[in-house]
Amino acid sequence: MDVTILAVGTELLFGQTVNTNASYLSKQLNDRGFNVMYHHVVGDNPNRLKRLLIHSLEDTDLVILTGGLGPTQDDLTKETVAEVFGRELLFDEECYRLLVEHFEQRGRKMAENNKKQAYIPEGATVFHNDAGTAPAFAIEADGKCAICLPGPPREVYWLFDHGVSDYLKRFHEKEMVYKVIRTIGIGESDLEMVLMPLIDGQVDPTIATYAKEGECTLRVASQRDTREEAEEAVDAMIREIDKLIGEYIYSYEDTPLNEVVVHLLQKYSLNLTSAESATGGAFAKSVTDVPGASEIFTHGFVTYSAEAKEEILDVPEDIISKLGVVSKEVALTMAAGALERAGADIAVAVTGCAGPTADPGREPGEAYIAWMTGGRLPSTSSCIHIETKRNERRWNRNYFCLRMLSSVYRVILNVEKEGLLPIQG
Amino acid sequence: MDVTILAVGTELLFGQTVNTNASYLSKQLNDRGFNVMYHHVVGDNPNRLKRLLIHSLEDTDLVILTGGLGPTQDDLTKETVAEVFGRELLFDEECYRLLVEHFEQRGRKMAENNKKQAYIPEGATVFHNDAGTAPAFAIEADGKCAICLPGPPREVYWLFDHGVSDYLKRFHEKEMVYKVIRTIGIGESDLEMVLMPLIDGQVDPTIATYAKEGECTLRVASQRDTREEAEEAVDAMIREIDKLIGEYIYSYEDTPLNEVVVHLLQKYSLNLTSAESATGGAFAKSVTDVPGASEIFTHGFVTYSAEAKEEILDVPEDIISKLGVVSKEVALTMAAGALERAGADIAVAVTGCAGPTADPGREPGEAYIAWMTGGRLPSTSSCIHIETKRNERRWNRNYFCLRMLSSVYRVILNVEKEGLLPIQG
């Protein structure tokens, strides 16, 4: 089935917002066997929207609209779609009740203009929106369908998972199954080279590689008549992939590295702590982003200055003055100090330079990452040296965090392999 | 002049790539007084591209195309544009010479198919591309113009600055100036209500409101004959806005709150520290995201467990056992402990529940945020209670951070207002 994705919003035409909804929806739709033919963006102007919508419904059978469902005067998507499909807007009691509830729960007064959001085109299928105030809906006529979603990406993702995805099943011809494998420690070109014998000439399942910041993911997809057949084909291919690059894979289910690490720590009831200089709290954040992290992470130290490293983590002053703040010894003593202070089983520490500039003799992107075990684990420690050769602060900080996570991941795998810990529960 | 931005590339329709070129070009064009009316994306299919290009040239006078200028078979933008404008593709000696030079300089052999990139539609204005191999060009006929740029964003930016921007001067009618104001502490609907007398019936300058997570931005734009007139109109409108909502504004220049706070701290040589429970390092991260943060932030404490609060920040055990970890007293003693430990001038602390679940009797989204001053500042402290009524962990953590930042911001403004500090340098 051919699809158009039509975004409504002047802020997109001003260039203030990037149309990430279009790429998100395209990915989801392609995964389900739809052909996305066009993306369009139009401003908050009902005449131009109407013309573009009519064109799009002529060109393709399904049009997914995003934006313009808000409470304000310039939000006119719903009115325009209703007009094009020749439907009235009707007051929907259930939508209104949920709107009122939404505001009550937040202890806020509902503005008068929010009431507009409870009107829905006659005969439309409503998708209630727990992530915001605007309900989404689908409307069908003469083999054509329009689905209207709000603009904020968070709401689009929520609604897609809670209603829209199921609704789309009526249009599927084949069943599509895909799995996303995450790797770390191998570049995209190398990954592609190693997997070439599997990728070359492969029609189904397909294998696609994507480089993300500092890591690579693989997407294995199959479209078959039944879900079972597609799943079997994907799993068989993953077994082949595993033979070639198993050592680099940390998730077979598209789970981010911070979640994988937190779940492993939970599984073994291990306590982690961190001592951060260059990442300035970003590592602790990435760990505590995972719900339930409090079970395995109790203390985090952000020691951004040399004095903080000495005062809080007992890094000896002479090590810093002799070897410099960005050194293996400082990273190791930071880890030791944090391990001791927090009474943890594993400590990870980073000292380095995130950029964009660096102290004389140093380069942005350089860092030492040390880890140390103790507590319930045998005492071990190690340190790696990283040079990203980049000066983008955000990129470097993110990459340092990933390498800290992957260090912790390897530590736990080793412990697991050597049978040093009993599995809990 | 009305403009369409037309991107060509199947990777965009697969959702593999986000169309950042469209937002970049939109910003540039709006700044120069053009009206961007549409963004379109079409795959590498000459028939659909042709139809969409013809439509776009009917709807708008200028069409900027990106993508499809590469050396491979599916790159057909140039051929299609030439056909629509009724021009031949001619071999361009200068383009060929530069292509050959490009490969020679890099010590690479030019593939045979690259030669295709030296063909240009008859009568077109060529923009040589130092950032890649595909030359860009503009073609005009009957008051309509198409400008073809390659797909890679780096090349688009380079070409825009080196040729395209100057070329566009022939079409400028008006000069556009806009400013983006950032606010915190007021919702979008309320903002619009308060500003309604300014927004209603306003033709120029225009005022648009945008909700972002936990904050709102306002865009004030004016198009006038000269840049000076437009600037004056925008500034006059901002003075009116300031009268109505000045207390909520933290930046008149679209600067994120963490940058505003770090720059203020730098200005007054004040040292900040943080004691984080619910945000788990996210606050320290947001501060250290700003280059130069090391001047004003040396220590950060992530005390995720009750024991960590006691051990690291000297929060008395009986306060926690009597009043609970999520309490005003714990937040205040955390701030006091951090202030003391770090020897800072300002400490901010948070204890709360990020969600998605909460301890019995607590709700996700509840938090206490305390701040305390000392060091070079008079001793003061205060605490606020927040209830977001949401259970999304990411949203809550981000919101808590924003409120911590805005607390620090208010503290410094107060200090500034009361003349308690000399301005440095």
JSON list of C-alpha atoms in Angstrom, two decimals, chain B residues 289-422:
[
{"chain": "B", "resi": 289, "resn": "ASP", "atom": "CA", "xyz": [27.35, 20.04, 28.60]},
{"chain": "B", "resi": 290, "resn": "VAL", "atom": "CA", "xyz": [28.34, 23.70, 28.29]},
{"chain": "B", "resi": 291, "resn": "PRO", "atom": "CA", "xyz": [31.98, 24.23, 27.27]},
{"chain": "B", "resi": 292, "resn": "GLY", "atom": "CA", "xyz": [33.89, 26.08, 29.98]},
{"chain": "B", "resi": 293, "resn": "ALA", "atom": "CA", "xyz": [31.68, 24.70, 32.77]},
{"chain": "B", "resi": 294, "resn": "SER", "atom": "CA", "xyz": [34.79, 23.58, 34.65]},
{"chain": "B", "resi": 295, "resn": "GLU", "atom": "CA", "xyz": [35.32, 27.24, 35.65]},
{"chain": "B", "resi": 296, "resn": "ILE", "atom": "CA", "xyz": [32.14, 27.26, 37.74]},
{"chain": "B", "resi": 297, "resn": "PHE", "atom": "CA", "xyz": [31.39, 23.61, 38.55]},
{"chain": "B", "resi": 298, "resn": "THR", "atom": "CA", "xyz": [33.96, 21.47, 40.34]},
{"chain": "B", "resi": 299, "resn": "HIS", "atom": "CA", "xyz": [31.99, 18.95, 42.45]},
{"chain": "B", "resi": 300, "resn": "GLY", "atom": "CA", "xyz": [28.76, 17.07, 41.80]},
{"chain": "B", "resi": 301, "resn": "PHE", "atom": "CA", "xyz": [27.19, 14.49, 44.09]},
{"chain": "B", "resi": 302, "resn": "VAL", "atom": "CA", "xyz": [24.87, 11.74, 42.96]},
{"chain": "B", "resi": 303, "resn": "THR", "atom": "CA", "xyz": [23.41, 10.32, 46.18]},
{"chain": "B", "resi": 304, "resn": "TYR", "atom": "CA", "xyz": [20.86, 7.89, 44.92]},
{"chain": "B", "resi": 305, "resn": "SER", "atom": "CA", "xyz": [20.34, 5.89, 48.14]},
{"chain": "B", "resi": 306, "resn": "ALA", "atom": "CA", "xyz": [19.49, 7.05, 51.65]},
{"chain": "B", "resi": 307, "resn": "GLU", "atom": "CA", "xyz": [22.88, 5.79, 52.85]},
{"chain": "B", "resi": 308, "resn": "ALA", "atom": "CA", "xyz": [24.70, 7.82, 50.22]},
{"chain": "B", "resi": 309, "resn": "LYS", "atom": "CA", "xyz": [22.88, 10.96, 51.38]},
{"chain": "B", "resi": 310, "resn": "GLU", "atom": "CA", "xyz": [24.00, 10.27, 54.94]},
{"chain": "B", "resi": 311, "resn": "GLU", "atom": "CA", "xyz": [27.56, 9.21, 54.12]},
{"chain": "B", "resi": 312, "resn": "ILE", "atom": "CA", "xyz": [28.44, 11.76, 51.48]},
{"chain": "B", "resi": 313, "resn": "LEU", "atom": "CA", "xyz": [26.27, 14.76, 52.36]},
{"chain": "B", "resi": 314, "resn": "ASP", "atom": "CA", "xyz": [25.81, 14.31, 56.12]},
{"chain": "B", "resi": 315, "resn": "VAL", "atom": "CA", "xyz": [22.03, 14.21, 55.89]},
{"chain": "B", "resi": 316, "resn": "PRO", "atom": "CA", "xyz": [21.00, 13.16, 59.44]},
{"chain": "B", "resi": 317, "resn": "GLU", "atom": "CA", "xyz": [19.59, 9.65, 59.52]},
{"chain": "B", "resi": 318, "resn": "ASP", "atom": "CA", "xyz": [16.70, 10.63, 61.76]},
{"chain": "B", "resi": 319, "resn": "ILE", "atom": "CA", "xyz": [15.46, 13.22, 59.27]},
{"chain": "B", "resi": 320, "resn": "ILE", "atom": "CA", "xyz": [15.24, 10.54, 56.62]},
{"chain": "B", "resi": 321, "resn": "SER", "atom": "CA", "xyz": [13.59, 8.01, 58.92]},
{"chain": "B", "resi": 322, "resn": "LYS", "atom": "CA", "xyz": [11.12, 10.55, 60.33]},
{"chain": "B", "resi": 323, "resn": "LEU", "atom": "CA", "xyz": [10.23, 12.60, 57.26]},
{"chain": "B", "resi": 324, "resn": "GLY", "atom": "CA", "xyz": [11.10, 10.26, 54.41]},
{"chain": "B", "resi": 325, "resn": "VAL", "atom": "CA", "xyz": [13.68, 10.62, 51.69]},
{"chain": "B", "resi": 326, "resn": "VAL", "atom": "CA", "xyz": [11.36, 12.73, 49.54]},
{"chain": "B", "resi": 327, "resn": "SER", "atom": "CA", "xyz": [10.96, 15.68, 51.88]},
{"chain": "B", "resi": 328, "resn": "LYS", "atom": "CA", "xyz": [11.81, 19.35, 52.14]},
{"chain": "B", "resi": 329, "resn": "GLU", "atom": "CA", "xyz": [14.21, 18.74, 55.03]},
{"chain": "B", "resi": 330, "resn": "VAL", "atom": "CA", "xyz": [16.19, 16.12, 53.14]},
{"chain": "B", "resi": 331, "resn": "ALA", "atom": "CA", "xyz": [16.46, 18.40, 50.10]},
{"chain": "B", "resi": 332, "resn": "LEU", "atom": "CA", "xyz": [17.68, 21.27, 52.28]},
{"chain": "B", "resi": 333, "resn": "THR", "atom": "CA", "xyz": [20.23, 19.18, 54.18]},
{"chain": "B", "resi": 334, "resn": "MET", "atom": "CA", "xyz": [21.45, 17.69, 50.89]},
{"chain": "B", "resi": 335, "resn": "ALA", "atom": "CA", "xyz": [22.03, 21.22, 49.59]},
{"chain": "B", "resi": 336, "resn": "ALA", "atom": "CA", "xyz": [23.78, 22.18, 52.83]},
{"chain": "B", "resi": 337, "resn": "GLY", "atom": "CA", "xyz": [26.02, 19.10, 52.68]},
{"chain": "B", "resi": 338, "resn": "ALA", "atom": "CA", "xyz": [26.97, 19.70, 49.07]},
{"chain": "B", "resi": 339, "resn": "LEU", "atom": "CA", "xyz": [27.65, 23.41, 49.67]},
{"chain": "B", "resi": 340, "resn": "GLU", "atom": "CA", "xyz": [29.98, 22.53, 52.54]},
{"chain": "B", "resi": 341, "resn": "ARG", "atom": "CA", "xyz": [31.68, 19.61, 50.80]},
{"chain": "B", "resi": 342, "resn": "ALA", "atom": "CA", "xyz": [32.34, 21.51, 47.59]},
{"chain": "B", "resi": 343, "resn": "GLY", "atom": "CA", "xyz": [33.12, 24.85, 49.19]},
{"chain": "B", "resi": 344, "resn": "ALA", "atom": "CA", "xyz": [30.72, 26.33, 46.65]},
{"chain": "B", "resi": 345, "resn": "ASP", "atom": "CA", "xyz": [28.74, 29.58, 46.52]},
{"chain": "B", "resi": 346, "resn": "ILE", "atom": "CA", "xyz": [25.49, 27.98, 45.42]},
{"chain": "B", "resi": 347, "resn": "ALA", "atom": "CA", "xyz": [24.23, 24.45, 45.91]},
{"chain": "B", "resi": 348, "resn": "VAL", "atom": "CA", "xyz": [21.10, 22.96, 44.39]},
{"chain": "B", "resi": 349, "resn": "ALA", "atom": "CA", "xyz": [19.63, 19.64, 45.48]},
{"chain": "B", "resi": 350, "resn": "VAL", "atom": "CA", "xyz": [16.80, 17.42, 44.37]},
{"chain": "B", "resi": 351, "resn": "THR", "atom": "CA", "xyz": [15.07, 14.50, 45.98]},
{"chain": "B", "resi": 352, "resn": "GLY", "atom": "CA", "xyz": [11.99, 13.03, 44.42]},
{"chain": "B", "resi": 353, "resn": "CYS", "atom": "CA", "xyz": [10.45, 10.32, 42.34]},
{"chain": "B", "resi": 354, "resn": "ALA", "atom": "CA", "xyz": [11.14, 10.22, 38.60]},
{"chain": "B", "resi": 355, "resn": "GLY", "atom": "CA", "xyz": [8.85, 7.27, 37.92]},
{"chain": "B", "resi": 356, "resn": "PRO", "atom": "CA", "xyz": [7.52, 5.29, 36.20]},
{"chain": "B", "resi": 357, "resn": "THR", "atom": "CA", "xyz": [6.53, 3.80, 39.58]},
{"chain": "B", "resi": 358, "resn": "ALA", "atom": "CA", "xyz": [6.69, 5.25, 43.09]},
{"chain": "B", "resi": 359, "resn": "ASP", "atom": "CA", "xyz": [6.99, 4.06, 46.67]},
{"chain": "B", "resi": 360, "resn": "PRO", "atom": "CA", "xyz": [3.68, 3.60, 48.50]},
{"chain": "B", "resi": 361, "resn": "GLY", "atom": "CA", "xyz": [2.16, 6.96, 49.41]},
{"chain": "B", "resi": 362, "resn": "ARG", "atom": "CA", "xyz": [4.27, 8.78, 46.79]},
{"chain": "B", "resi": 363, "resn": "GLU", "atom": "CA", "xyz": [3.50, 9.75, 43.24]},
{"chain": "B", "resi": 364, "resn": "PRO", "atom": "CA", "xyz": [5.82, 9.77, 40.22]},
{"chain": "B", "resi": 365, "resn": "GLY", "atom": "CA", "xyz": [6.68, 13.34, 39.32]},
{"chain": "B", "resi": 366, "resn": "GLU", "atom": "CA", "xyz": [6.91, 14.57, 42.90]},
{"chain": "B", "resi": 367, "resn": "ALA", "atom": "CA", "xyz": [10.12, 16.28, 43.97]},
{"chain": "B", "resi": 368, "resn": "TYR", "atom": "CA", "xyz": [11.61, 18.77, 46.36]},
{"chain": "B", "resi": 369, "resn": "ILE", "atom": "CA", "xyz": [14.21, 21.12, 44.95]},
{"chain": "B", "resi": 370, "resn": "ALA", "atom": "CA", "xyz": [16.29, 23.09, 47.45]},
{"chain": "B", "resi": 371, "resn": "TRP", "atom": "CA", "xyz": [18.97, 25.66, 46.95]},
{"chain": "B", "resi": 372, "resn": "MET", "atom": "CA", "xyz": [21.35, 27.22, 49.39]},
{"chain": "B", "resi": 373, "resn": "THR", "atom": "CA", "xyz": [23.89, 30.00, 49.08]},
{"chain": "B", "resi": 374, "resn": "GLY", "atom": "CA", "xyz": [27.07, 30.53, 51.07]},
{"chain": "B", "resi": 375, "resn": "GLY", "atom": "CA", "xyz": [30.75, 31.08, 50.29]},
{"chain": "B", "resi": 376, "resn": "ARG", "atom": "CA", "xyz": [31.03, 34.51, 48.67]},
{"chain": "B", "resi": 377, "resn": "LEU", "atom": "CA", "xyz": [27.27, 35.04, 48.94]},
{"chain": "B", "resi": 378, "resn": "PRO", "atom": "CA", "xyz": [25.09, 35.78, 51.97]},
{"chain": "B", "resi": 379, "resn": "SER", "atom": "CA", "xyz": [23.60, 32.62, 53.47]},
{"chain": "B", "resi": 380, "resn": "THR", "atom": "CA", "xyz": [20.09, 31.94, 52.18]},
{"chain": "B", "resi": 381, "resn": "SER", "atom": "CA", "xyz": [18.12, 28.83, 51.39]},
{"chain": "B", "resi": 382, "resn": "SER", "atom": "CA", "xyz": [14.77, 27.84, 50.03]},
{"chain": "B", "resi": 383, "resn": "CYS", "atom": "CA", "xyz": [12.87, 24.82, 48.78]},
{"chain": "B", "resi": 384, "resn": "ILE", "atom": "CA", "xyz": [10.09, 24.24, 46.28]},
{"chain": "B", "resi": 385, "resn": "HIS", "atom": "CA", "xyz": [7.73, 21.31, 45.92]},
{"chain": "B", "resi": 386, "resn": "ILE", "atom": "CA", "xyz": [6.90, 20.01, 42.46]},
{"chain": "B", "resi": 387, "resn": "GLU", "atom": "CA", "xyz": [4.20, 17.63, 41.28]},
{"chain": "B", "resi": 388, "resn": "THR", "atom": "CA", "xyz": [4.23, 17.00, 37.55]},
{"chain": "B", "resi": 389, "resn": "LYS", "atom": "CA", "xyz": [1.43, 14.43, 37.74]},
{"chain": "B", "resi": 390, "resn": "ARG", "atom": "CA", "xyz": [3.26, 12.44, 35.08]},
{"chain": "B", "resi": 391, "resn": "ASN", "atom": "CA", "xyz": [4.87, 9.06, 35.31]},
{"chain": "B", "resi": 392, "resn": "GLU", "atom": "CA", "xyz": [7.28, 9.33, 32.38]},
{"chain": "B", "resi": 393, "resn": "ARG", "atom": "CA", "xyz": [10.71, 9.03, 33.87]},
{"chain": "B", "resi": 394, "resn": "ARG", "atom": "CA", "xyz": [12.53, 10.86, 31.09]},
{"chain": "B", "resi": 395, "resn": "TRP", "atom": "CA", "xyz": [10.11, 13.76, 31.09]},
{"chain": "B", "resi": 396, "resn": "ASN", "atom": "CA", "xyz": [10.16, 14.13, 34.86]},
{"chain": "B", "resi": 397, "resn": "ARG", "atom": "CA", "xyz": [13.94, 14.01, 35.09]},
{"chain": "B", "resi": 398, "resn": "ASN", "atom": "CA", "xyz": [14.26, 16.61, 32.37]},
{"chain": "B", "resi": 399, "resn": "TYR", "atom": "CA", "xyz": [11.68, 18.82, 34.06]},
{"chain": "B", "resi": 400, "resn": "PHE", "atom": "CA", "xyz": [13.36, 18.52, 37.46]},
{"chain": "B", "resi": 401, "resn": "CYS", "atom": "CA", "xyz": [16.65, 19.59, 35.84]},
{"chain": "B", "resi": 402, "resn": "LEU", "atom": "CA", "xyz": [14.99, 22.57, 34.21]},
{"chain": "B", "resi": 403, "resn": "ARG", "atom": "CA", "xyz": [13.49, 23.64, 37.52]},
{"chain": "B", "resi": 404, "resn": "MET", "atom": "CA", "xyz": [16.87, 23.22, 39.23]},
{"chain": "B", "resi": 405, "resn": "LEU", "atom": "CA", "xyz": [18.44, 25.39, 36.55]},
{"chain": "B", "resi": 406, "resn": "SER", "atom": "CA", "xyz": [15.71, 28.00, 36.83]},
{"chain": "B", "resi": 407, "resn": "SER", "atom": "CA", "xyz": [16.13, 28.03, 40.62]},
{"chain": "B", "resi": 408, "resn": "VAL", "atom": "CA", "xyz": [19.82, 28.77, 40.23]},
{"chain": "B", "resi": 409, "resn": "TYR", "atom": "CA", "xyz": [18.95, 31.37, 37.61]},
{"chain": "B", "resi": 410, "resn": "ARG", "atom": "CA", "xyz": [16.54, 33.15, 40.00]},
{"chain": "B", "resi": 411, "resn": "VAL", "atom": "CA", "xyz": [19.09, 33.03, 42.82]},
{"chain": "B", "resi": 412, "resn": "ILE", "atom": "CA", "xyz": [21.67, 34.80, 40.66]},
{"chain": "B", "resi": 413, "resn": "LEU", "atom": "CA", "xyz": [19.14, 37.36, 39.40]},
{"chain": "B", "resi": 414, "resn": "ASN", "atom": "CA", "xyz": [18.24, 38.17, 42.99]},
{"chain": "B", "resi": 415, "resn": "VAL", "atom": "CA", "xyz": [21.85, 38.56, 43.96]},
{"chain": "B", "resi": 416, "resn": "GLU", "atom": "CA", "xyz": [22.34, 40.75, 40.91]},
{"chain": "B", "resi": 417, "resn": "LYS", "atom": "CA", "xyz": [19.28, 42.87, 41.71]},
{"chain": "B", "resi": 418, "resn": "GLU", "atom": "CA", "xyz": [20.28, 43.43, 45.28]},
{"chain": "B", "resi": 419, "resn": "GLY", "atom": "CA", "xyz": [23.79, 44.42, 44.24]},
{"chain": "B", "resi": 420, "resn": "LEU", "atom": "CA", "xyz": [25.37, 41.79, 46.42]},
{"chain": "B", "resi": 421, "resn": "LEU", "atom": "CA", "xyz": [28.13, 41.05, 43.95]},
{"chain": "B", "resi": 422, "resn": "PRO", "atom": "CA", "xyz": [30.55, 43.15, 41.91]}
]
